[in-house]
Short mmCIF file of C-alpha atoms in Angstrom, two decimals:
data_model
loop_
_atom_site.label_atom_id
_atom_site.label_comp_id
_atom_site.label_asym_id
_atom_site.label_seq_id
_atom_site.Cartn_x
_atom_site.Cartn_y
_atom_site.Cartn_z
CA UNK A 168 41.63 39.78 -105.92
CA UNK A 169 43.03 42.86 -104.21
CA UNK A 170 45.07 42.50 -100.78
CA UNK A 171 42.30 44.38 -99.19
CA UNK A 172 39.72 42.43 -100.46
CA UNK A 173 41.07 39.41 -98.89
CA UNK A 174 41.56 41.08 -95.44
CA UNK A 175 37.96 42.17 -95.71
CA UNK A 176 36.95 39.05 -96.10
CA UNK A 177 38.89 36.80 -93.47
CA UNK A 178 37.74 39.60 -90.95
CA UNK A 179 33.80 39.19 -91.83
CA UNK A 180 32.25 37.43 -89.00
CA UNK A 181 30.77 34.45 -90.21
CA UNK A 182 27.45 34.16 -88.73
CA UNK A 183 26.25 30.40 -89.96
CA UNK A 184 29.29 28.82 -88.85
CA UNK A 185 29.41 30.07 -85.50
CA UNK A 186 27.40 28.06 -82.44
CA UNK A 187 24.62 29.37 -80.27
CA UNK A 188 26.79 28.73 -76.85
CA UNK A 189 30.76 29.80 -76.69
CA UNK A 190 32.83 27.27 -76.81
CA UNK A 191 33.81 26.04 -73.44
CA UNK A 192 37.63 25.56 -73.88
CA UNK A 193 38.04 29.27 -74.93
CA UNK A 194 40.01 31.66 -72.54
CA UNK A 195 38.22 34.51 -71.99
CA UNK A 196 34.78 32.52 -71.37
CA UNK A 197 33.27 33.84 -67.80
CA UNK A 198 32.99 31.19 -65.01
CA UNK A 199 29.39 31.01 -64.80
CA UNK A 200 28.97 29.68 -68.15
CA UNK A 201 29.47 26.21 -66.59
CA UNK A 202 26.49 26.52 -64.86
CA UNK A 203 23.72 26.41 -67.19
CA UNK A 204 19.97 26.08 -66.65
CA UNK A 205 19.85 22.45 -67.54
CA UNK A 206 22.97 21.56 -65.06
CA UNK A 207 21.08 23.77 -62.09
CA UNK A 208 18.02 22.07 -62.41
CA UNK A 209 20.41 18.71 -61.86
CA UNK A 210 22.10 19.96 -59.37
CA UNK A 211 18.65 21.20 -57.40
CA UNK A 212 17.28 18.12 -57.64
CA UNK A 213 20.41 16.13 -55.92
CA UNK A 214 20.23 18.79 -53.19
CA UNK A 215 16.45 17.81 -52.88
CA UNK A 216 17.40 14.08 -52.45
CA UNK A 217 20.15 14.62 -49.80
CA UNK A 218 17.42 17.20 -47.92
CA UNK A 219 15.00 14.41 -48.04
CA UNK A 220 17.09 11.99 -46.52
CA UNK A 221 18.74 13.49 -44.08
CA UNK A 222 14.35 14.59 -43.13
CA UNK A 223 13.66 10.94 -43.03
CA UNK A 224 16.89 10.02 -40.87
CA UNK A 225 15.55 13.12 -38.38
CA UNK A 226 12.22 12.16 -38.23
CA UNK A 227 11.92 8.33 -38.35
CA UNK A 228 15.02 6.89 -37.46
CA UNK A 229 16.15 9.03 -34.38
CA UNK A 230 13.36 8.86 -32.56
CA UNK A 231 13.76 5.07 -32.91
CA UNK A 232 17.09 5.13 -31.25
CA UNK A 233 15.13 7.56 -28.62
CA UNK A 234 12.65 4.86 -28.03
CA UNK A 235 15.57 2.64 -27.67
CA UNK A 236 16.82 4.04 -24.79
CA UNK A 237 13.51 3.81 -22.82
CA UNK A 238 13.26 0.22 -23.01
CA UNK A 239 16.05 0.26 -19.91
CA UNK A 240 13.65 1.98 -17.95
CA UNK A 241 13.41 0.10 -14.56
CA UNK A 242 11.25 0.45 -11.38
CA UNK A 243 12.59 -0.81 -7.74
CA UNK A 244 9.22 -2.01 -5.45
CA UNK A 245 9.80 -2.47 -2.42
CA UNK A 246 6.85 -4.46 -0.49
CA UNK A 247 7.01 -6.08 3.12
CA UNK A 248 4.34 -8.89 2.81
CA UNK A 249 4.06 -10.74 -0.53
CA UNK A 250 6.57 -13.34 -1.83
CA UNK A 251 8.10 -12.25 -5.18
CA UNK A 252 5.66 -15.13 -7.21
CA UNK A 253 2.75 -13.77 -5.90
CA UNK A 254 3.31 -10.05 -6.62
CA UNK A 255 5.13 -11.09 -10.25
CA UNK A 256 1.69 -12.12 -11.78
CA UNK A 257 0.09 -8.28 -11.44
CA UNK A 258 3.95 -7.11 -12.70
CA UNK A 259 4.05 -9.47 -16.01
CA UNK A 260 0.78 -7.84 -16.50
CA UNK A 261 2.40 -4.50 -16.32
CA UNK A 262 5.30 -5.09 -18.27
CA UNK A 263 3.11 -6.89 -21.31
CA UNK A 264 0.98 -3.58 -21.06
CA UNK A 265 4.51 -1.13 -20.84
CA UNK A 266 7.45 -3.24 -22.61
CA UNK A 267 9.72 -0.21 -21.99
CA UNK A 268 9.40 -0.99 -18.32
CA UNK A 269 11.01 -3.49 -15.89
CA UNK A 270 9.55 -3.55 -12.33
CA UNK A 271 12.16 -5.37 -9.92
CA UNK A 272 10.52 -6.28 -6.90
CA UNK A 273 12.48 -7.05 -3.55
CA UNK A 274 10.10 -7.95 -0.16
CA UNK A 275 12.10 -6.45 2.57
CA UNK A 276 13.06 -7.14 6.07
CA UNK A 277 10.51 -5.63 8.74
CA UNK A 278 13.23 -5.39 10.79
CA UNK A 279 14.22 -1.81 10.56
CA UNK A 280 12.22 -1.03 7.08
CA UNK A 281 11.05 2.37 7.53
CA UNK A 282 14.20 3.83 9.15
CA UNK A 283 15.91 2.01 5.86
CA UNK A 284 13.57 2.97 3.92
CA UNK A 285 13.17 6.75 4.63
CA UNK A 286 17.25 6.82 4.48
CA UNK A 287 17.53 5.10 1.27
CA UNK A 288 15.26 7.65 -0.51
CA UNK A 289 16.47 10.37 0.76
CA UNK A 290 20.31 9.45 -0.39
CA UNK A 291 19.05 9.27 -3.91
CA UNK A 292 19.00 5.48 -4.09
CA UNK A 293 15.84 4.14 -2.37
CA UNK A 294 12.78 2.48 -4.50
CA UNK A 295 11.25 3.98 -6.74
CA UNK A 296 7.62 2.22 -5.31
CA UNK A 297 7.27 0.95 -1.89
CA UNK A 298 4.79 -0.27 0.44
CA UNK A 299 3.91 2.07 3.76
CA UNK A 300 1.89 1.65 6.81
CA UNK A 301 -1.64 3.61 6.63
CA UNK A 302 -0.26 5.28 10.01
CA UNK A 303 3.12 6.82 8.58
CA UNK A 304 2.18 9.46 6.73
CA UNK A 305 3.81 12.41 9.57
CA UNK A 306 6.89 10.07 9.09
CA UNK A 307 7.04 9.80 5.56
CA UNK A 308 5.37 13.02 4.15
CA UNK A 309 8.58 14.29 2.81
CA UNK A 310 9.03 11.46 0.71
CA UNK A 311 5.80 10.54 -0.63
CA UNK A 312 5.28 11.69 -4.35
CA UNK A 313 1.89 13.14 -4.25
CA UNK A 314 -0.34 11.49 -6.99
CA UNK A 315 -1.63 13.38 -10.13
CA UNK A 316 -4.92 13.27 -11.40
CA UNK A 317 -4.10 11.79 -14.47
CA UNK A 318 -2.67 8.55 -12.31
CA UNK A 319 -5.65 8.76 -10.05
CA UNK A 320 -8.15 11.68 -9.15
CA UNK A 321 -10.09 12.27 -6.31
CA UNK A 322 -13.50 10.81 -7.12
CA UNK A 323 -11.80 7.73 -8.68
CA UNK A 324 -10.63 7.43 -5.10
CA UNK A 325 -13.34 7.92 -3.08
CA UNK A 326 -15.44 5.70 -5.76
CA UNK A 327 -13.77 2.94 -5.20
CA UNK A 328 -11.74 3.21 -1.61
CA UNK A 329 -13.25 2.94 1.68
CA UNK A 330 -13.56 6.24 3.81
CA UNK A 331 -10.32 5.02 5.96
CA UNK A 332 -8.12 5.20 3.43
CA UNK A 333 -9.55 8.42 1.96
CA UNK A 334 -8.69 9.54 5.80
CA UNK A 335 -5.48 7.84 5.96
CA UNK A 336 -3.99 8.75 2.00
CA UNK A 337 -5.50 11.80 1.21
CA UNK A 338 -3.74 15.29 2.55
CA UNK A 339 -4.07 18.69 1.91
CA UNK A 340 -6.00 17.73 -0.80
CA UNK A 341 -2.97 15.24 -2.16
CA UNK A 342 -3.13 11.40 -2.95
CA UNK A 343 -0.21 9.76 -1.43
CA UNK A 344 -0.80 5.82 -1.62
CA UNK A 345 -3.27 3.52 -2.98
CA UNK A 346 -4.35 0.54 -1.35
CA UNK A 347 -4.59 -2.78 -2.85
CA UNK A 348 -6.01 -4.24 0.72
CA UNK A 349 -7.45 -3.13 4.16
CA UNK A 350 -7.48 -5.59 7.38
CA UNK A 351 -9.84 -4.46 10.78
CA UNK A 352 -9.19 -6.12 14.10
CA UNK A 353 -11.46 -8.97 14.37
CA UNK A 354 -12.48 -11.80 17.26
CA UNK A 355 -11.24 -15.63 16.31
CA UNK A 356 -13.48 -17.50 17.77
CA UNK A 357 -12.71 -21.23 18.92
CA UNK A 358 -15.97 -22.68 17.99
CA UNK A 359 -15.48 -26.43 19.99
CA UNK A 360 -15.03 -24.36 23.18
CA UNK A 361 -18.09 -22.72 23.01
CA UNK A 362 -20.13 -25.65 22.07
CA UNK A 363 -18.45 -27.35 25.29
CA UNK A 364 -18.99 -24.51 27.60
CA UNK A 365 -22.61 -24.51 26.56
CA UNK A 366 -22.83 -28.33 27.28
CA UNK A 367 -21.30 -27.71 30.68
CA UNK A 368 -23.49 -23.99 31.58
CA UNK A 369 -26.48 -26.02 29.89
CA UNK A 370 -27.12 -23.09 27.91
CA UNK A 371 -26.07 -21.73 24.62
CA UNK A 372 -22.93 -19.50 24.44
CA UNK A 373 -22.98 -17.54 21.00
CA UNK A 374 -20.54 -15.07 19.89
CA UNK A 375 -21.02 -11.63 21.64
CA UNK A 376 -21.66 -8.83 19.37
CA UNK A 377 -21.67 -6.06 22.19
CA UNK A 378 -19.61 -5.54 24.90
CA UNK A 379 -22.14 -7.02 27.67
CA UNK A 380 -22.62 -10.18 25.59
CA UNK A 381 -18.76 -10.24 25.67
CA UNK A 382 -18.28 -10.14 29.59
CA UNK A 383 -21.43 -12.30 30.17
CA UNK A 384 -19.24 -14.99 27.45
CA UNK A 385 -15.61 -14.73 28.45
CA UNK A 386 -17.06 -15.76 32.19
CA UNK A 387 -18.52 -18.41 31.19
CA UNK A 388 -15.95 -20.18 28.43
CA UNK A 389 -12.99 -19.45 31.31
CA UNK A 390 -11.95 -22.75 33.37
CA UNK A 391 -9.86 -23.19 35.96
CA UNK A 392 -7.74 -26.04 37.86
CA UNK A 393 -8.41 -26.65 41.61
CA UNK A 394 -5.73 -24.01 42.40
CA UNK A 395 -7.87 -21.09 40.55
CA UNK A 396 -5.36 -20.91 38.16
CA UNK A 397 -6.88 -20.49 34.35
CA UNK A 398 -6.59 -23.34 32.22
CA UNK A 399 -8.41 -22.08 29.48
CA UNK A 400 -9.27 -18.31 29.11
CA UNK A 401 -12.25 -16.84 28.11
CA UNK A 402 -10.80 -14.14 26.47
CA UNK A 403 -6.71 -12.61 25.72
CA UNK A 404 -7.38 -8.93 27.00
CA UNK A 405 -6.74 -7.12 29.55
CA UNK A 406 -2.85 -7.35 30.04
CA UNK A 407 -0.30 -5.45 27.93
CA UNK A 408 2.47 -7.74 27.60
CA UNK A 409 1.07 -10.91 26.46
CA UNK A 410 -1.38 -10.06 24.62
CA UNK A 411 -0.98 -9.61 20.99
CA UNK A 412 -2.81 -6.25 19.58
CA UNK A 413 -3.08 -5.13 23.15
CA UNK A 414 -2.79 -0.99 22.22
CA UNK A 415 -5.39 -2.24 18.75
CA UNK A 416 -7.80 -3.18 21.50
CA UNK A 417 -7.45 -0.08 23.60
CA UNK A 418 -7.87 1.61 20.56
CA UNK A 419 -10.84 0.46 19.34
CA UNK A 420 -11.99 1.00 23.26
CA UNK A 421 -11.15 4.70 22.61
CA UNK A 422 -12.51 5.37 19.89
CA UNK A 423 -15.85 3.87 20.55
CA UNK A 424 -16.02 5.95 23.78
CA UNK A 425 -15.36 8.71 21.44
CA UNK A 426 -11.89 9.47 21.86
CA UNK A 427 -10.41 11.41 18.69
CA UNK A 428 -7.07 9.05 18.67
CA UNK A 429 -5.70 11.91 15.95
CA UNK A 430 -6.05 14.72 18.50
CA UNK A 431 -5.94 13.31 22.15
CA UNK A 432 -6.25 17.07 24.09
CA UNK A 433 -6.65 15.97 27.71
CA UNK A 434 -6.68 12.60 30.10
CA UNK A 435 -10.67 13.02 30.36
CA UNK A 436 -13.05 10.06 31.71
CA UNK A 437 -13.47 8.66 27.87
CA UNK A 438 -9.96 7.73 28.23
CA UNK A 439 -10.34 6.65 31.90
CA UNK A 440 -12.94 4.65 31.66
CA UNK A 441 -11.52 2.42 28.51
CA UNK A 442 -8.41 2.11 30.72
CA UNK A 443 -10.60 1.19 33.45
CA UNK A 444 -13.03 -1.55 31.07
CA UNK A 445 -9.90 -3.24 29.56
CA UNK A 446 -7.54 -3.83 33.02
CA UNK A 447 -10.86 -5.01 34.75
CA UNK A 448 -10.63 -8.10 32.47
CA UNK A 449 -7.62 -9.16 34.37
CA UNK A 450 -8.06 -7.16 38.33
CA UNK A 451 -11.70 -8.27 38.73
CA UNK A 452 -11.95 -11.52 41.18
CA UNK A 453 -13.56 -13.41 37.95
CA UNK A 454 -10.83 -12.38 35.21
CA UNK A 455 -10.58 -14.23 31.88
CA UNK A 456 -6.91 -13.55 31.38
CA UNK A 457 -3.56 -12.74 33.67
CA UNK A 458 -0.07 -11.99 33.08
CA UNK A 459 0.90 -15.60 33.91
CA UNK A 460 -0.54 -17.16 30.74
CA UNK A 461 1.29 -18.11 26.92
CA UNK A 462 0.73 -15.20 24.37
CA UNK A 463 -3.02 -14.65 23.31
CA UNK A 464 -1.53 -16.01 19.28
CA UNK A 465 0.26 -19.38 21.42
CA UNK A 466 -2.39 -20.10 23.36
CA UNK A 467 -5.28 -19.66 21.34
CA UNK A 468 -3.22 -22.14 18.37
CA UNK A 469 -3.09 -24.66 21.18
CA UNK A 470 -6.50 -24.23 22.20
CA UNK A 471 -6.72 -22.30 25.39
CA UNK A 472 -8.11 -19.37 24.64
CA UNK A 473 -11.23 -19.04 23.66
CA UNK A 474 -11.33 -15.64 22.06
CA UNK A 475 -8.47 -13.91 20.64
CA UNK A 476 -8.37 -10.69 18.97
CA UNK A 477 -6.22 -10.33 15.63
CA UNK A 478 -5.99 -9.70 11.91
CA UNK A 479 -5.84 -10.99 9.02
CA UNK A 480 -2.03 -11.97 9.13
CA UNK A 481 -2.84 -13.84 12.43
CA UNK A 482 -5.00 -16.61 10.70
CA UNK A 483 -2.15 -18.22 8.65
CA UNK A 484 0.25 -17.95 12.61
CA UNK A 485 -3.18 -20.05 13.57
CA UNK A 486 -2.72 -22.13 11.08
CA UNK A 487 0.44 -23.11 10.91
CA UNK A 488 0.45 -23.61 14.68
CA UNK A 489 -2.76 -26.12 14.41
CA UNK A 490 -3.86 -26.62 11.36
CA UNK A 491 -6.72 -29.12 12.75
CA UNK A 492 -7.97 -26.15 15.21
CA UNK A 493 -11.95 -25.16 14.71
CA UNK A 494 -12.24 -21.35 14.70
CA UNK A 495 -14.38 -18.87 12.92
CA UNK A 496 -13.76 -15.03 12.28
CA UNK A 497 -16.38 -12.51 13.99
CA UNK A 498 -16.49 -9.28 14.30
CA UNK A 499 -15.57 -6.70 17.31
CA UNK A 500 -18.32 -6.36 19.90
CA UNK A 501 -19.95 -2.70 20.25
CA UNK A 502 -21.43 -0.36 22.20
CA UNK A 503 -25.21 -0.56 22.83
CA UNK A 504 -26.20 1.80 20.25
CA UNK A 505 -25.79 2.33 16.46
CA UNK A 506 -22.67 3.86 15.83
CA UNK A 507 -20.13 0.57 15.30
CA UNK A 508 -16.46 1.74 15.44
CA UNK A 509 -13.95 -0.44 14.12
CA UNK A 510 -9.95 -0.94 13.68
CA UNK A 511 -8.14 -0.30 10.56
CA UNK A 512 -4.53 -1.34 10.27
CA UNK A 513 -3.52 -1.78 6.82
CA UNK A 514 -0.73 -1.24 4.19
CA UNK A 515 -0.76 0.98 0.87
CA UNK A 516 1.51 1.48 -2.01
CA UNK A 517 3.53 4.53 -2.49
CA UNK A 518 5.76 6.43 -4.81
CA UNK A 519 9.32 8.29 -4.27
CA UNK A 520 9.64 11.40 -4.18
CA UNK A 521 12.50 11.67 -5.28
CA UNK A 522 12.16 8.79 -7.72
CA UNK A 523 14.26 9.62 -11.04
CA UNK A 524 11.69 7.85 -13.11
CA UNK A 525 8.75 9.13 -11.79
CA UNK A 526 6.47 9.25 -15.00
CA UNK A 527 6.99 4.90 -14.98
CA UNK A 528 6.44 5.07 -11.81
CA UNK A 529 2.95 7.25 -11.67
CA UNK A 530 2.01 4.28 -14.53
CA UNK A 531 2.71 1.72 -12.17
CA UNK A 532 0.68 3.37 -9.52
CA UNK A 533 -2.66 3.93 -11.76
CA UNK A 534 -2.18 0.41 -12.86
CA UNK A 535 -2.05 -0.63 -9.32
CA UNK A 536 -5.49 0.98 -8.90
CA UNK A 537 -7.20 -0.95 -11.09
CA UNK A 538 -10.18 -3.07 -9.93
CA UNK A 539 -8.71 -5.71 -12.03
CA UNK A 540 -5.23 -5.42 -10.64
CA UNK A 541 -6.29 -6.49 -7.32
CA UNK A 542 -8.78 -9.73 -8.75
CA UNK A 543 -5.50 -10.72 -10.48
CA UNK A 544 -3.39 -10.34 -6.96
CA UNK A 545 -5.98 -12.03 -4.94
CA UNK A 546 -6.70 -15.09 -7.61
CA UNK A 547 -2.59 -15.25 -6.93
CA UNK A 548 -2.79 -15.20 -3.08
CA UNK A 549 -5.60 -18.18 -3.39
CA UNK A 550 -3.49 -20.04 -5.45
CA UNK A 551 -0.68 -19.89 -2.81
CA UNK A 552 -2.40 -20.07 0.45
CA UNK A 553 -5.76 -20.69 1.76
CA UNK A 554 -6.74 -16.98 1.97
CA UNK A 555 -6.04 -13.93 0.25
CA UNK A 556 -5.56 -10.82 1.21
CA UNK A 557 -9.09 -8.73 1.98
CA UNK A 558 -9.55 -6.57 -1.37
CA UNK A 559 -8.92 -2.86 -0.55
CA UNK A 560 -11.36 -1.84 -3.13
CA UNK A 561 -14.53 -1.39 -1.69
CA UNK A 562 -16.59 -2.52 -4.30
CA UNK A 563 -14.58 -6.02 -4.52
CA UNK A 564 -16.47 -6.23 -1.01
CA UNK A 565 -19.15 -8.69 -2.53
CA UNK A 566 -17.16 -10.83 -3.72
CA UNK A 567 -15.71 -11.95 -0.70
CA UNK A 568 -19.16 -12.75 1.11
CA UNK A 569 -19.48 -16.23 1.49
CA UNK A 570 -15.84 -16.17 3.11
CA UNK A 571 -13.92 -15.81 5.89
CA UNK A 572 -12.61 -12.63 4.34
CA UNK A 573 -15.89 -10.92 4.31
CA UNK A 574 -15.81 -9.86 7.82
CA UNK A 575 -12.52 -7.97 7.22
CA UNK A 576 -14.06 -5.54 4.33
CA UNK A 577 -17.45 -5.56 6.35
CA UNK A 578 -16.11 -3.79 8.76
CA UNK A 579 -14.15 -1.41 6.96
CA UNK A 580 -16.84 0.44 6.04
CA UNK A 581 -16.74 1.93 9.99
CA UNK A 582 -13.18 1.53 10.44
CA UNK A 583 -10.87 4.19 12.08
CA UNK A 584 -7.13 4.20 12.04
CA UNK A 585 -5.18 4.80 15.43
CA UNK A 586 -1.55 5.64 15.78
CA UNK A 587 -1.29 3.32 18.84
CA UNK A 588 -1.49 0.09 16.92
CA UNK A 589 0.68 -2.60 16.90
CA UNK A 590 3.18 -5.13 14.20
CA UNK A 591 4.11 -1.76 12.12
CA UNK A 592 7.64 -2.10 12.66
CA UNK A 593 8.19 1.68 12.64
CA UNK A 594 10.50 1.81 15.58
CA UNK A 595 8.90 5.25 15.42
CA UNK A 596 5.89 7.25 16.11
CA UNK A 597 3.39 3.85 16.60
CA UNK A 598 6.29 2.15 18.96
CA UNK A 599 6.74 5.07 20.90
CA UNK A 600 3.18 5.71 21.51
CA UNK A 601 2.94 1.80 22.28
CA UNK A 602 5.31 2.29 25.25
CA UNK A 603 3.75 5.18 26.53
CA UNK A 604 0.30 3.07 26.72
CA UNK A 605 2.06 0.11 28.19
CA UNK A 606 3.13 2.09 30.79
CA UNK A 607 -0.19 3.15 31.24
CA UNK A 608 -1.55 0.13 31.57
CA UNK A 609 1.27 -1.70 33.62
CA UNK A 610 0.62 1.42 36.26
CA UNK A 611 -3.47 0.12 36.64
CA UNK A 612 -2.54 -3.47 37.15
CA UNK A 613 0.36 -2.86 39.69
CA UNK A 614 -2.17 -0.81 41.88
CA UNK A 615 -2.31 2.51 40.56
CA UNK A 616 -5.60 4.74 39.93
CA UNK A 617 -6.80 4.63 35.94
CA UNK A 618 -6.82 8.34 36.42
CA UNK A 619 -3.02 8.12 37.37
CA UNK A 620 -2.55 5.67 34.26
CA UNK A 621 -4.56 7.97 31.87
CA UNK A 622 -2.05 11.11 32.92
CA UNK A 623 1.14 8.79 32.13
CA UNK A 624 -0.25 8.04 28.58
CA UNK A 625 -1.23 11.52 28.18
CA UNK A 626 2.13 13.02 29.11
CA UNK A 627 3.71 10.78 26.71
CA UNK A 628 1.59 11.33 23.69
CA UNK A 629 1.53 15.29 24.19
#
């Protein structure tokens, strides 16, 4: 075979022996041979399964550990009047219904409560729910959070609150409290010493339901020893200093003699003459009640007086005084004619401000608003003492008729609130305005003219 012939032929390519894809361990093979359609589609697929995961550790599992850090959410209440048991059965409700949120209540110290209470809030570490007077809203208007209609609107509230605390709660068109009670001044009446007064006049003594019927009564039920002194009073009015809701009386006074207690402009004859009406109870020659006598709460416990003017709050002081004592609740007396004024003086629940949890504690609020709420607080204040607390849901009202409680709610439905009323330890606007009508009153008895008396009050409350 020639030479050439055999170069030819060692140089032919042969096709059948050589394979479809280079081979990979040859040098001059480009770099993206090692990525071939098959490998890619590998390759794409492990990409998918890391995307997916890390989509399931976004979505599912981090919102988890956001959830997580809710559950440390915790609400500070602050309330003046109920023992922690009582309160805790409407909060374990709360907390079964919300178990991200822990509601720590604390029942304060009167003592100095709205000063500490104002200062605490406004340092960034007050409560984030608290408990206010129905009178403090020009003290505490820059730290009331107002409350959105989504917690409460404003037919809600007037569907199921009494007109007082639509008055007292609701301004510039804001909600700023809800209350889960309301309490009107009433008469405690000492039944056994009007039977025996009646024995002794030989004629029947019944409560007074105006203001006549009321002199004509406290006459008659007041005794006195040889000396003229009173042994037992008709009636604890009259005086300022011993007489327990003395500026609550001389409110309600005012404001059935049409006296605007929001907007007193001038010391006119409405004012006078309720001056005049209350210190003749203790100047005229036949007065039921003098500054020489026990406290109208002391002596009324121990049986002296036969009608005493008070609260709610006052029956369990009666009670614990003289438990054996035989009283009934009654309401105010009024003017001859049919516009009956009553006495509000009540306490609502708030929220902060400047709360840093204020979306828990807006929850807490509307759940305080519930009808049911306030069955379950009052079943709780029955189960601890004889009477619970008059439901500040009007439509509750019913419920309480065939009890001593019913004259409370009764007479909310014509109550008023007055800035001059008494046991709000505010050492504030109410105290000051107190002081101002003691003064007023202490001038009448020592000899001065009401008119005189009705210009000291006025000066002070301008």
């Amino acid at each position: 075979m020639p030479e050439g012939t055999i170069f030819q032929q060692n140089t032919t390519p042969q096709v059948n022996s050589v394979s479809a894809d280079p081979p990979a361990n040859l040098p001059g093979n480009p770099i993206v041979s090692k990525f071939s359609p098959r490998r890619l589609i590998k390759i794409a697929g492990v990409l998918f399964l890391i995307l997916t995961i890390l989509f399931v550790l976004l979505a599912v599992i981090s919102p988890q550990f956001g959830k997580s850090k809710n559950k440390n959410v915790e609400l500070s209440y602050w309330g003046l009047q109920e023992d922690s048991d009582v309160i805790q059965v409407a909060i374990s409700d709360f907390e079964n219904e919300n178990p991200t949120i822990k509601v720590n209540y604390a029942k304060q110290d009167p003592k100095d409560y709205r000063e500490k209470l104002t200062t605490r809030i406004q340092n960034g570490n007050g409560p984030d729910v608290f408990q206010f007077h129905n009178t403090w809203y020009p003290m505490l208007s820059g730290v009331l959070l107002p409350l959105p209609s989504e917690t409460i609107g404003r037919k809600e509230f007037a569907d199921n609150f009494y007109n007082i605390a639509q008055e007292d709660l609701i301004k510039n068109g804001a909600i700023y409290g809800i209350p889960l009670e309301v309490d009107t001044l009433v008469m405690y009446v000492n039944t056994n010493l009007f039977d025996e007064a009646s024995k002794e006049q030989i004629e029947t003594i019944t409560v007074p339901t105006t203001w006549q019927e009321f002199i004509d009564a406290s006459v008659k039920l007041t005794k006195r020893d040889e000396s003229g002194k009173i042994i037992i009073a008709g009636a604890g009015i009259g005086v300022f200093e011993n007489v327990a809701h003395a500026p609550d009386i001389i409110s309600l006074l005012f404001a059935q003699n049409g006296v605007n207690l929001n907007n007193i402009q001038e010391p006119d004859t409405k004012v006078s003459d309720a001056l005049r009406f209350y210190t003749n109870f203790s100047l005229v020659e036949n007065n039921v009640w003098d500054r020489t006598l026990d406290p109208t709460p002391v002596a009324f416990s121990e049986g002296k007086l036969a009608i005493f003017f008070g609260y709610y709050r006052d029956y369990f002081t009666i009670k614990a005084t003289n438990p054996n004592l035989s009283f009934k609740i009654a309401p105010v007396p009024q003017l001859l004619n049919d516009n009956k004024v009553n006495i509000a003086s009540y306490f609502a629940e708030g929220a902060s401000l400047k709360s840093k949890n204020q979306k828990e504690a807006l929850l807490f609020m509307k759940f305080l608003a519930k009808k049911e709420t306030q069955e379950k607080l009052y079943a709780a204040q029955l189960k601890a003492r004889s009477l619970g607390k008059p439901y500040g849901n009007k439509n509750l009202a019913e419920k309480l008729r065939d009890t001593d409680n019913f004259v409370f709610v009764d007479q909310a439905k014509t109550a008023v609130s007055s800035p001059l009323v008494d046991g709000t330890w505010d050492n504030g606007l109410n105290d000051k305005l107190n002081e101002y009508l003691k003064e007023a009153v202490s001038d009448v008895l020592s000899g001065s003219s009401v008119e005189s008396g009705a210009k000291t009050f006025f000066e002070g409350y301008s």
